[in-house]
Amino acid sequence: MSLIPVGIIGTGKYVPERVLTNQDLEQMVDTNDEWIVTRTGIRERRLAAAEQASSDLAYEASLEALSNAGIRAEELDLIIVATITPDMAFPSTACILQEKLGAKKAAAFDLSAACSGFIYGLANASNFIATGTYKYALVVGAECLSKITDYTDRNTCVLFGDGAGAVVLGAVPEGRGFRSFELGADGSGGELLKVEGGGSRCPASPESLESKRHFIYMAGSEVFKFAVRIMGSAAEEALRKAGIDKAEIDLLVPHQANIRIIQSALQKLHLSEDKAMINLDKYGNVSAASIPLALAEAVESGRVKEGDKLLLVGFGGGLTWGAAALVW
Ligand code: UT7
């Protein structure tokens, strides 16, 4: 069976209005702007309003992506939402989004692969289109990490933010679109980055609240070491499968967790910093939303031209990782 070339035909993004700066955090925990900027590169992040949930952010980003793709929600065959902060345990955020958009014929499901979720979603959705099963798919990364962040824990609260990015996938001309995916997981590192509370192992209880198990726990330096190793190897593997040389990359769109992790990936790929899309200074780490948000900004600002070779690469809880090589 010959496969249909699949690519991104529209991008969109949304971030909530409220800005939380490093200076604001100085008033909340024992931290300072200098530490946060030099250790992470983050200067500010966006926070959802009390009444906003991930589907609300996803909705705004999706409208923009649909408009840029020039298709109507009713034409969507599939919606995948990658998130670790769903509106609720179920129904899925994808089903809530389907209803908001009026995407009546779309199948819809959430995907849980933490910060790698968007790349996992792209790989899934593109297979449905490549085989002719579906024509159009919406893949969204949407997070309200502020709702699971402990703002008394300086190890984590300086890092995370809220936002959403969305893409529409469809058929593209021969020679364009996705060239390869590289996905992976190492469940042995699951304890390094997690939210225990609220699941079937640790249901919500006065004790689970008291012990703060509904907040993000992260062994930062262990995750850092994993990230530095896996960003380089996942990127190289995706390029090898795609038959693209490092030197040919026009734009790297990495997961926006820490500027030092991005710099080490650039070093491994022998790329200069101007080859990377970096917006973590404005938004912090937005988990599954981070890569689509950065991609949408890159497109919006004219940094991506037809025929450009892009490499998307991320890592996160699970542990998981994912990379995608594509021709725009
Ligand atoms: O997308 C999910 C994946 N997550 C990540 O990618 C995060 C990966 N990890 C990281 O980005 C880094 O490990 C952090 C930014 C979280 C931490 O940076 P680090 O260079 O690994 O610092 P550290 O954890 O080794 O801590 C160094 C020191 C410690 O003090 P002592 O023990 O040396 O006295 C921390 O207590 O920095 C202290 N520290 C802080 N100081 C001021 C930790 N957080 C802060 C803070 N402000 N916010």
mmCIF file of N, CA and C in Angstrom, residues 187-313:
data_model
loop_
_atom_site.group_PDB
_atom_site.id
_atom_site.type_symbol
_atom_site.label_atom_id
_atom_site.label_comp_id
_atom_site.label_asym_id
_atom_site.label_seq_id
_atom_site.Cartn_x
_atom_site.Cartn_y
_atom_site.Cartn_z
ATOM 1 N N GLY A 187 10.096 3.241 31.486
ATOM 2 C CA GLY A 187 9.245 3.265 32.676
ATOM 3 C C GLY A 187 10.010 3.132 33.979
ATOM 4 N N SER A 188 11.257 2.684 33.903
ATOM 5 C CA SER A 188 12.041 2.540 35.144
ATOM 6 C C SER A 188 12.325 3.898 35.779
ATOM 7 N N GLY A 189 12.173 4.985 34.994
ATOM 8 C CA GLY A 189 12.415 6.324 35.536
ATOM 9 C C GLY A 189 11.130 7.049 35.919
ATOM 10 N N GLY A 190 10.040 6.288 36.017
ATOM 11 C CA GLY A 190 8.744 6.902 36.290
ATOM 12 C C GLY A 190 8.680 7.664 37.604
ATOM 13 N N GLU A 191 9.445 7.216 38.587
ATOM 14 C CA GLU A 191 9.404 7.847 39.913
ATOM 15 C C GLU A 191 10.038 9.242 39.926
ATOM 16 N N LEU A 192 10.771 9.575 38.889
ATOM 17 C CA LEU A 192 11.515 10.847 38.893
ATOM 18 C C LEU A 192 10.630 12.061 38.651
ATOM 19 N N LEU A 193 9.483 11.841 38.038
ATOM 20 C CA LEU A 193 8.626 12.962 37.650
ATOM 21 C C LEU A 193 7.191 12.462 37.646
ATOM 22 N N LYS A 194 6.388 12.953 38.598
ATOM 23 C CA LYS A 194 5.049 12.347 38.723
ATOM 24 C C LYS A 194 4.083 13.222 39.499
ATOM 25 N N VAL A 195 2.785 12.923 39.319
ATOM 26 C CA VAL A 195 1.716 13.386 40.214
ATOM 27 C C VAL A 195 1.015 12.113 40.675
ATOM 28 N N GLU A 196 1.179 11.768 41.921
ATOM 29 C CA GLU A 196 0.640 10.499 42.438
ATOM 30 C C GLU A 196 -0.840 10.575 42.783
ATOM 31 N N GLY A 197 -1.242 11.714 43.300
ATOM 32 C CA GLY A 197 -2.575 11.830 43.892
ATOM 33 C C GLY A 197 -3.683 11.870 42.854
ATOM 34 N N GLY A 198 -4.817 11.284 43.197
ATOM 35 C CA GLY A 198 -5.992 11.374 42.342
ATOM 36 C C GLY A 198 -6.155 10.184 41.416
ATOM 37 N N GLY A 199 -5.173 9.308 41.362
ATOM 38 C CA GLY A 199 -5.283 8.111 40.534
ATOM 39 C C GLY A 199 -5.802 6.941 41.358
ATOM 40 N N SER A 200 -5.784 5.735 40.772
ATOM 41 C CA SER A 200 -6.347 4.579 41.481
ATOM 42 C C SER A 200 -5.384 4.023 42.535
ATOM 43 N N ARG A 201 -4.100 4.392 42.437
ATOM 44 C CA ARG A 201 -3.131 3.978 43.462
ATOM 45 C C ARG A 201 -3.258 4.852 44.702
ATOM 46 N N CYS A 202 -3.560 6.116 44.472
ATOM 47 C CA CYS A 202 -3.621 7.075 45.581
ATOM 48 C C CYS A 202 -4.821 8.001 45.363
ATOM 49 N N PRO A 203 -6.023 7.487 45.622
ATOM 50 C CA PRO A 203 -7.214 8.331 45.393
ATOM 51 C C PRO A 203 -7.200 9.556 46.301
ATOM 52 N N ALA A 204 -7.941 10.577 45.899
ATOM 53 C CA ALA A 204 -8.007 11.802 46.692
ATOM 54 C C ALA A 204 -8.543 11.490 48.087
ATOM 55 N N SER A 205 -7.856 11.991 49.103
ATOM 56 C CA SER A 205 -8.265 11.782 50.489
ATOM 57 C C SER A 205 -7.679 12.937 51.293
ATOM 58 N N PRO A 206 -8.149 13.154 52.513
ATOM 59 C CA PRO A 206 -7.530 14.195 53.340
ATOM 60 C C PRO A 206 -6.024 13.983 53.465
ATOM 61 N N GLU A 207 -5.580 12.706 53.534
ATOM 62 C CA GLU A 207 -4.146 12.414 53.674
ATOM 63 C C GLU A 207 -3.384 12.761 52.391
ATOM 64 N N SER A 208 -3.988 12.448 51.236
ATOM 65 C CA SER A 208 -3.282 12.729 49.980
ATOM 66 C C SER A 208 -3.132 14.241 49.792
ATOM 67 N N LEU A 209 -4.133 14.989 50.253
ATOM 68 C CA LEU A 209 -4.051 16.455 50.169
ATOM 69 C C LEU A 209 -2.979 16.971 51.131
ATOM 70 N N GLU A 210 -3.025 16.450 52.340
ATOM 71 C CA GLU A 210 -2.081 16.866 53.391
ATOM 72 C C GLU A 210 -0.629 16.630 52.956
ATOM 73 N N SER A 211 -0.377 15.504 52.294
ATOM 74 C CA SER A 211 1.000 15.168 51.883
ATOM 75 C C SER A 211 1.331 15.726 50.492
ATOM 76 N N LYS A 212 0.463 16.577 49.965
ATOM 77 C CA LYS A 212 0.707 17.319 48.715
ATOM 78 C C LYS A 212 0.949 16.416 47.514
ATOM 79 N N ARG A 213 0.282 15.274 47.512
ATOM 80 C CA ARG A 213 0.534 14.338 46.424
ATOM 81 C C ARG A 213 -0.265 14.633 45.153
ATOM 82 N N HIS A 214 -1.028 15.739 45.181
ATOM 83 C CA HIS A 214 -1.722 16.147 43.956
ATOM 84 C C HIS A 214 -0.899 17.166 43.166
ATOM 85 N N PHE A 215 0.289 17.457 43.676
ATOM 86 C CA PHE A 215 1.187 18.386 42.987
ATOM 87 C C PHE A 215 2.295 17.633 42.252
ATOM 88 N N ILE A 216 2.950 18.340 41.329
ATOM 89 C CA ILE A 216 4.064 17.739 40.577
ATOM 90 C C ILE A 216 5.235 17.495 41.527
ATOM 91 N N TYR A 217 5.738 16.259 41.482
ATOM 92 C CA TYR A 217 7.005 15.952 42.154
ATOM 93 C C TYR A 217 8.047 15.744 41.060
ATOM 94 N N MET A 218 9.223 16.335 41.222
ATOM 95 C CA MET A 218 10.284 16.117 40.230
ATOM 96 C C MET A 218 11.650 16.040 40.892
ATOM 97 N N ALA A 219 12.407 14.996 40.540
ATOM 98 C CA ALA A 219 13.817 14.914 40.932
ATOM 99 C C ALA A 219 14.592 15.637 39.834
ATOM 100 N N GLY A 220 14.709 16.962 39.983
ATOM 101 C CA GLY A 220 15.188 17.837 38.907
ATOM 102 C C GLY A 220 16.498 17.442 38.266
ATOM 103 N N SER A 221 17.527 17.202 39.080
ATOM 104 C CA SER A 221 18.837 16.975 38.459
ATOM 105 C C SER A 221 18.897 15.621 37.756
ATOM 106 N N GLU A 222 18.127 14.621 38.254
ATOM 107 C CA GLU A 222 18.081 13.311 37.560
ATOM 108 C C GLU A 222 17.396 13.469 36.199
ATOM 109 N N VAL A 223 16.294 14.210 36.193
ATOM 110 C CA VAL A 223 15.572 14.432 34.931
ATOM 111 C C VAL A 223 16.462 15.228 33.969
ATOM 112 N N PHE A 224 17.205 16.161 34.516
ATOM 113 C CA PHE A 224 18.117 16.974 33.705
ATOM 114 C C PHE A 224 19.120 16.078 32.971
ATOM 115 N N LYS A 225 19.730 15.142 33.715
ATOM 116 C CA LYS A 225 20.753 14.264 33.104
ATOM 117 C C LYS A 225 20.129 13.399 31.997
ATOM 118 N N PHE A 226 18.950 12.867 32.292
ATOM 119 C CA PHE A 226 18.229 12.065 31.283
ATOM 120 C C PHE A 226 17.949 12.915 30.044
ATOM 121 N N ALA A 227 17.474 14.151 30.283
ATOM 122 C CA ALA A 227 17.076 15.031 29.179
ATOM 123 C C ALA A 227 18.258 15.335 28.261
ATOM 124 N N VAL A 228 19.381 15.635 28.849
ATOM 125 C CA VAL A 228 20.573 15.977 28.060
ATOM 126 C C VAL A 228 20.974 14.780 27.178
ATOM 127 N N ARG A 229 20.910 13.585 27.751
ATOM 128 C CA ARG A 229 21.293 12.385 27.000
ATOM 129 C C ARG A 229 20.280 12.107 25.884
ATOM 130 N N ILE A 230 18.992 12.148 26.235
ATOM 131 C CA ILE A 230 17.972 11.661 25.295
ATOM 132 C C ILE A 230 17.658 12.664 24.183
ATOM 133 N N MET A 231 17.781 13.965 24.461
ATOM 134 C CA MET A 231 17.492 14.959 23.411
ATOM 135 C C MET A 231 18.420 14.736 22.228
ATOM 136 N N GLY A 232 19.699 14.535 22.524
ATOM 137 C CA GLY A 232 20.684 14.333 21.451
ATOM 138 C C GLY A 232 20.426 13.034 20.714
ATOM 139 N N SER A 233 20.231 11.927 21.463
ATOM 140 C CA SER A 233 20.107 10.628 20.797
ATOM 141 C C SER A 233 18.776 10.512 20.028
ATOM 142 N N ALA A 234 17.685 11.022 20.602
ATOM 143 C CA ALA A 234 16.393 10.947 19.886
ATOM 144 C C ALA A 234 16.456 11.779 18.605
ATOM 145 N N ALA A 235 17.074 12.953 18.695
ATOM 146 C CA ALA A 235 17.196 13.826 17.517
ATOM 147 C C ALA A 235 18.021 13.137 16.437
ATOM 148 N N GLU A 236 19.136 12.547 16.829
ATOM 149 C CA GLU A 236 20.008 11.888 15.850
ATOM 150 C C GLU A 236 19.310 10.705 15.192
ATOM 151 N N GLU A 237 18.544 9.949 15.982
ATOM 152 C CA GLU A 237 17.843 8.785 15.450
ATOM 153 C C GLU A 237 16.753 9.214 14.454
ATOM 154 N N ALA A 238 16.019 10.274 14.796
ATOM 155 C CA ALA A 238 14.971 10.760 13.873
ATOM 156 C C ALA A 238 15.605 11.225 12.562
ATOM 157 N N LEU A 239 16.742 11.896 12.650
ATOM 158 C CA LEU A 239 17.422 12.366 11.438
ATOM 159 C C LEU A 239 17.937 11.194 10.609
ATOM 160 N N ARG A 240 18.496 10.199 11.296
ATOM 161 C CA ARG A 240 19.017 9.031 10.575
ATOM 162 C C ARG A 240 17.896 8.344 9.791
ATOM 163 N N LYS A 241 16.745 8.129 10.475
ATOM 164 C CA LYS A 241 15.603 7.475 9.814
ATOM 165 C C LYS A 241 15.096 8.304 8.633
ATOM 166 N N ALA A 242 15.185 9.634 8.769
ATOM 167 C CA ALA A 242 14.659 10.527 7.723
ATOM 168 C C ALA A 242 15.650 10.723 6.579
ATOM 169 N N GLY A 243 16.901 10.303 6.791
ATOM 170 C CA GLY A 243 17.933 10.535 5.780
ATOM 171 C C GLY A 243 18.277 12.009 5.644
ATOM 172 N N ILE A 244 18.179 12.728 6.759
ATOM 173 C CA ILE A 244 18.509 14.158 6.762
ATOM 174 C C ILE A 244 19.784 14.355 7.591
ATOM 175 N N ASP A 245 20.709 15.140 7.059
ATOM 176 C CA ASP A 245 21.949 15.416 7.772
ATOM 177 C C ASP A 245 21.725 16.555 8.788
ATOM 178 N N LYS A 246 22.466 16.488 9.900
ATOM 179 C CA LYS A 246 22.356 17.545 10.926
ATOM 180 C C LYS A 246 22.491 18.939 10.325
ATOM 181 N N ALA A 247 23.463 19.051 9.420
ATOM 182 C CA ALA A 247 23.773 20.370 8.847
ATOM 183 C C ALA A 247 22.628 20.929 8.008
ATOM 184 N N GLU A 248 21.701 20.046 7.596
ATOM 185 C CA GLU A 248 20.579 20.500 6.751
ATOM 186 C C GLU A 248 19.436 21.105 7.551
ATOM 187 N N ILE A 249 19.458 20.949 8.881
ATOM 188 C CA ILE A 249 18.313 21.420 9.692
ATOM 189 C C ILE A 249 18.194 22.937 9.627
ATOM 190 N N ASP A 250 16.999 23.392 9.270
ATOM 191 C CA ASP A 250 16.749 24.837 9.247
ATOM 192 C C ASP A 250 16.243 25.325 10.602
ATOM 193 N N LEU A 251 15.462 24.494 11.281
ATOM 194 C CA LEU A 251 14.935 24.921 12.582
ATOM 195 C C LEU A 251 14.717 23.723 13.504
ATOM 196 N N LEU A 252 15.287 23.850 14.705
ATOM 197 C CA LEU A 252 15.044 22.874 15.767
ATOM 198 C C LEU A 252 13.958 23.451 16.670
ATOM 199 N N VAL A 253 12.907 22.664 16.892
ATOM 200 C CA VAL A 253 11.844 23.105 17.822
ATOM 201 C C VAL A 253 11.861 22.140 19.002
ATOM 202 N N PRO A 254 12.606 22.496 20.052
ATOM 203 C CA PRO A 254 12.756 21.569 21.180
ATOM 204 C C PRO A 254 11.713 21.805 22.262
ATOM 205 N N HIS A 255 11.528 20.802 23.119
ATOM 206 C CA HIS A 255 10.731 20.982 24.337
ATOM 207 C C HIS A 255 11.393 22.081 25.171
ATOM 208 N N GLN A 256 10.562 23.013 25.657
ATOM 209 C CA GLN A 256 11.072 24.211 26.321
ATOM 210 C C GLN A 256 11.113 23.999 27.841
ATOM 211 N N ALA A 257 12.053 23.180 28.314
ATOM 212 C CA ALA A 257 12.125 22.924 29.757
ATOM 213 C C ALA A 257 13.213 23.756 30.415
ATOM 214 N N ASN A 258 14.350 23.835 29.731
ATOM 215 C CA ASN A 258 15.504 24.493 30.349
ATOM 216 C C ASN A 258 16.471 24.892 29.234
ATOM 217 N N ILE A 259 16.919 26.127 29.233
ATOM 218 C CA ILE A 259 17.799 26.611 28.159
ATOM 219 C C ILE A 259 19.092 25.789 28.100
ATOM 220 N N ARG A 260 19.548 25.297 29.267
ATOM 221 C CA ARG A 260 20.802 24.515 29.263
ATOM 222 C C ARG A 260 20.610 23.165 28.577
ATOM 223 N N ILE A 261 19.405 22.592 28.683
ATOM 224 C CA ILE A 261 19.122 21.322 27.989
ATOM 225 C C ILE A 261 19.077 21.571 26.473
ATOM 226 N N ILE A 262 18.473 22.672 26.075
ATOM 227 C CA ILE A 262 18.395 23.013 24.645
ATOM 228 C C ILE A 262 19.807 23.264 24.102
ATOM 229 N N GLN A 263 20.612 23.983 24.878
ATOM 230 C CA GLN A 263 21.993 24.268 24.418
ATOM 231 C C GLN A 263 22.798 22.982 24.249
ATOM 232 N N SER A 264 22.591 22.024 25.132
ATOM 233 C CA SER A 264 23.359 20.779 24.993
ATOM 234 C C SER A 264 22.888 20.005 23.754
ATOM 235 N N ALA A 265 21.589 20.064 23.457
ATOM 236 C CA ALA A 265 21.089 19.404 22.239
ATOM 237 C C ALA A 265 21.683 20.075 20.999
ATOM 238 N N LEU A 266 21.745 21.401 21.023
ATOM 239 C CA LEU A 266 22.329 22.142 19.888
ATOM 240 C C LEU A 266 23.790 21.753 19.683
ATOM 241 N N GLN A 267 24.477 21.610 20.799
ATOM 242 C CA GLN A 267 25.901 21.238 20.740
ATOM 243 C C GLN A 267 26.079 19.866 20.078
ATOM 244 N N LYS A 268 25.245 18.911 20.514
ATOM 245 C CA LYS A 268 25.328 17.548 19.948
ATOM 246 C C LYS A 268 25.034 17.554 18.457
ATOM 247 N N LEU A 269 24.140 18.440 18.034
ATOM 248 C CA LEU A 269 23.755 18.488 16.621
ATOM 249 C C LEU A 269 24.629 19.454 15.817
ATOM 250 N N HIS A 270 25.620 20.053 16.479
ATOM 251 C CA HIS A 270 26.523 21.033 15.847
ATOM 252 C C HIS A 270 25.735 22.169 15.197
ATOM 253 N N LEU A 271 24.723 22.655 15.927
ATOM 254 C CA LEU A 271 23.903 23.756 15.417
ATOM 255 C C LEU A 271 24.105 24.986 16.289
ATOM 256 N N SER A 272 24.033 26.171 15.674
ATOM 257 C CA SER A 272 24.148 27.402 16.461
ATOM 258 C C SER A 272 22.783 27.741 17.071
ATOM 259 N N GLU A 273 22.788 28.606 18.100
ATOM 260 C CA GLU A 273 21.551 28.866 18.856
ATOM 261 C C GLU A 273 20.461 29.498 17.983
ATOM 262 N N ASP A 274 20.882 30.203 16.916
ATOM 263 C CA ASP A 274 19.852 30.825 16.066
ATOM 264 C C ASP A 274 19.075 29.795 15.248
ATOM 265 N N LYS A 275 19.500 28.529 15.285
ATOM 266 C CA LYS A 275 18.751 27.466 14.586
ATOM 267 C C LYS A 275 17.662 26.869 15.469
ATOM 268 N N ALA A 276 17.549 27.347 16.707
ATOM 269 C CA ALA A 276 16.534 26.790 17.605
ATOM 270 C C ALA A 276 15.446 27.812 17.887
ATOM 271 N N MET A 277 14.210 27.360 17.923
ATOM 272 C CA MET A 277 13.097 28.198 18.349
ATOM 273 C C MET A 277 13.047 28.136 19.879
ATOM 274 N N ILE A 278 13.250 29.273 20.518
ATOM 275 C CA ILE A 278 13.268 29.304 21.986
ATOM 276 C C ILE A 278 12.257 30.347 22.468
ATOM 277 N N ASN A 279 11.295 29.920 23.261
ATOM 278 C CA ASN A 279 10.364 30.883 23.857
ATOM 279 C C ASN A 279 10.116 30.590 25.344
ATOM 280 N N LEU A 280 10.993 29.765 25.934
ATOM 281 C CA LEU A 280 10.789 29.416 27.347
ATOM 282 C C LEU A 280 10.961 30.613 28.271
ATOM 283 N N ASP A 281 11.673 31.641 27.802
ATOM 284 C CA ASP A 281 11.813 32.855 28.615
ATOM 285 C C ASP A 281 10.440 33.470 28.915
ATOM 286 N N LYS A 282 9.494 33.323 27.972
ATOM 287 C CA LYS A 282 8.162 33.940 28.130
ATOM 288 C C LYS A 282 7.130 33.012 28.763
ATOM 289 N N TYR A 283 7.302 31.698 28.541
ATOM 290 C CA TYR A 283 6.231 30.777 28.943
ATOM 291 C C TYR A 283 6.663 29.688 29.915
ATOM 292 N N GLY A 284 7.957 29.521 30.170
ATOM 293 C CA GLY A 284 8.405 28.413 31.010
ATOM 294 C C GLY A 284 8.123 27.081 30.345
ATOM 295 N N ASN A 285 8.054 26.044 31.184
ATOM 296 C CA ASN A 285 7.801 24.694 30.692
ATOM 297 C C ASN A 285 6.288 24.436 30.697
ATOM 298 N N VAL A 286 5.721 24.224 29.520
ATOM 299 C CA VAL A 286 4.275 24.021 29.397
ATOM 300 C C VAL A 286 3.985 22.578 28.985
ATOM 301 N N SER A 287 4.881 21.670 29.354
ATOM 302 C CA SER A 287 4.725 20.232 29.100
ATOM 303 C C SER A 287 4.280 19.960 27.651
ATOM 304 N N ALA A 288 3.170 19.235 27.466
ATOM 305 C CA ALA A 288 2.772 18.828 26.108
ATOM 306 C C ALA A 288 2.490 20.005 25.180
ATOM 307 N N ALA A 289 2.216 21.180 25.756
ATOM 308 C CA ALA A 289 1.924 22.351 24.924
ATOM 309 C C ALA A 289 3.183 23.033 24.424
ATOM 310 N N SER A 290 4.313 22.667 25.008
ATOM 311 C CA SER A 290 5.534 23.433 24.763
ATOM 312 C C SER A 290 5.988 23.419 23.291
ATOM 313 N N ILE A 291 6.026 22.246 22.678
ATOM 314 C CA ILE A 291 6.507 22.166 21.288
ATOM 315 C C ILE A 291 5.503 22.803 20.302
ATOM 316 N N PRO A 292 4.195 22.494 20.389
ATOM 317 C CA PRO A 292 3.284 23.145 19.442
ATOM 318 C C PRO A 292 3.180 24.660 19.629
ATOM 319 N N LEU A 293 3.352 25.116 20.865
ATOM 320 C CA LEU A 293 3.343 26.559 21.128
ATOM 321 C C LEU A 293 4.571 27.224 20.487
ATOM 322 N N ALA A 294 5.711 26.583 20.618
ATOM 323 C CA ALA A 294 6.933 27.121 20.005
ATOM 324 C C ALA A 294 6.839 27.058 18.482
ATOM 325 N N LEU A 295 6.285 25.968 17.968
ATOM 326 C CA LEU A 295 6.144 25.822 16.512
ATOM 327 C C LEU A 295 5.194 26.894 15.958
ATOM 328 N N ALA A 296 4.068 27.093 16.641
ATOM 329 C CA ALA A 296 3.097 28.093 16.169
ATOM 330 C C ALA A 296 3.722 29.484 16.165
ATOM 331 N N GLU A 297 4.524 29.801 17.188
ATOM 332 C CA GLU A 297 5.177 31.115 17.217
ATOM 333 C C GLU A 297 6.217 31.243 16.115
ATOM 334 N N ALA A 298 6.917 30.137 15.839
ATOM 335 C CA ALA A 298 7.931 30.168 14.774
ATOM 336 C C ALA A 298 7.255 30.444 13.426
ATOM 337 N N VAL A 299 6.134 29.780 13.193
ATOM 338 C CA VAL A 299 5.405 29.960 11.931
ATOM 339 C C VAL A 299 4.868 31.390 11.845
ATOM 340 N N GLU A 300 4.248 31.830 12.937
ATOM 341 C CA GLU A 300 3.632 33.164 13.001
ATOM 342 C C GLU A 300 4.663 34.272 12.734
ATOM 343 N N SER A 301 5.886 34.065 13.228
ATOM 344 C CA SER A 301 6.897 35.109 13.083
ATOM 345 C C SER A 301 7.682 34.986 11.774
ATOM 346 N N GLY A 302 7.255 34.069 10.908
ATOM 347 C CA GLY A 302 7.881 33.946 9.587
ATOM 348 C C GLY A 302 9.213 33.200 9.592
ATOM 349 N N ARG A 303 9.484 32.466 10.670
ATOM 350 C CA ARG A 303 10.758 31.741 10.733
ATOM 351 C C ARG A 303 10.744 30.428 9.949
ATOM 352 N N VAL A 304 9.565 30.004 9.512
ATOM 353 C CA VAL A 304 9.471 28.724 8.795
ATOM 354 C C VAL A 304 9.009 28.981 7.365
ATOM 355 N N LYS A 305 9.826 28.517 6.402
ATOM 356 C CA LYS A 305 9.479 28.717 4.994
ATOM 357 C C LYS A 305 9.242 27.363 4.316
ATOM 358 N N GLU A 306 8.499 27.389 3.230
ATOM 359 C CA GLU A 306 8.244 26.153 2.477
ATOM 360 C C GLU A 306 9.551 25.471 2.140
ATOM 361 N N GLY A 307 9.600 24.176 2.357
ATOM 362 C CA GLY A 307 10.799 23.405 2.030
ATOM 363 C C GLY A 307 11.803 23.336 3.167
ATOM 364 N N ASP A 308 11.597 24.112 4.232
ATOM 365 C CA ASP A 308 12.517 24.062 5.382
ATOM 366 C C ASP A 308 12.481 22.685 6.030
ATOM 367 N N LYS A 309 13.654 22.278 6.556
ATOM 368 C CA LYS A 309 13.726 21.000 7.281
ATOM 369 C C LYS A 309 13.673 21.287 8.776
ATOM 370 N N LEU A 310 12.647 20.718 9.431
ATOM 371 C CA LEU A 310 12.426 20.967 10.854
ATOM 372 C C LEU A 310 12.649 19.693 11.658
ATOM 373 N N LEU A 311 13.137 19.888 12.859
ATOM 374 C CA LEU A 311 13.287 18.768 13.785
ATOM 375 C C LEU A 311 12.610 19.155 15.094
ATOM 376 N N LEU A 312 11.601 18.369 15.488
ATOM 377 C CA LEU A 312 10.916 18.595 16.758
ATOM 378 C C LEU A 312 11.420 17.529 17.726
ATOM 379 N N VAL A 313 11.768 17.924 18.946
ATOM 380 C CA VAL A 313 12.265 16.904 19.879
ATOM 381 C C VAL A 313 11.901 17.247 21.325
#
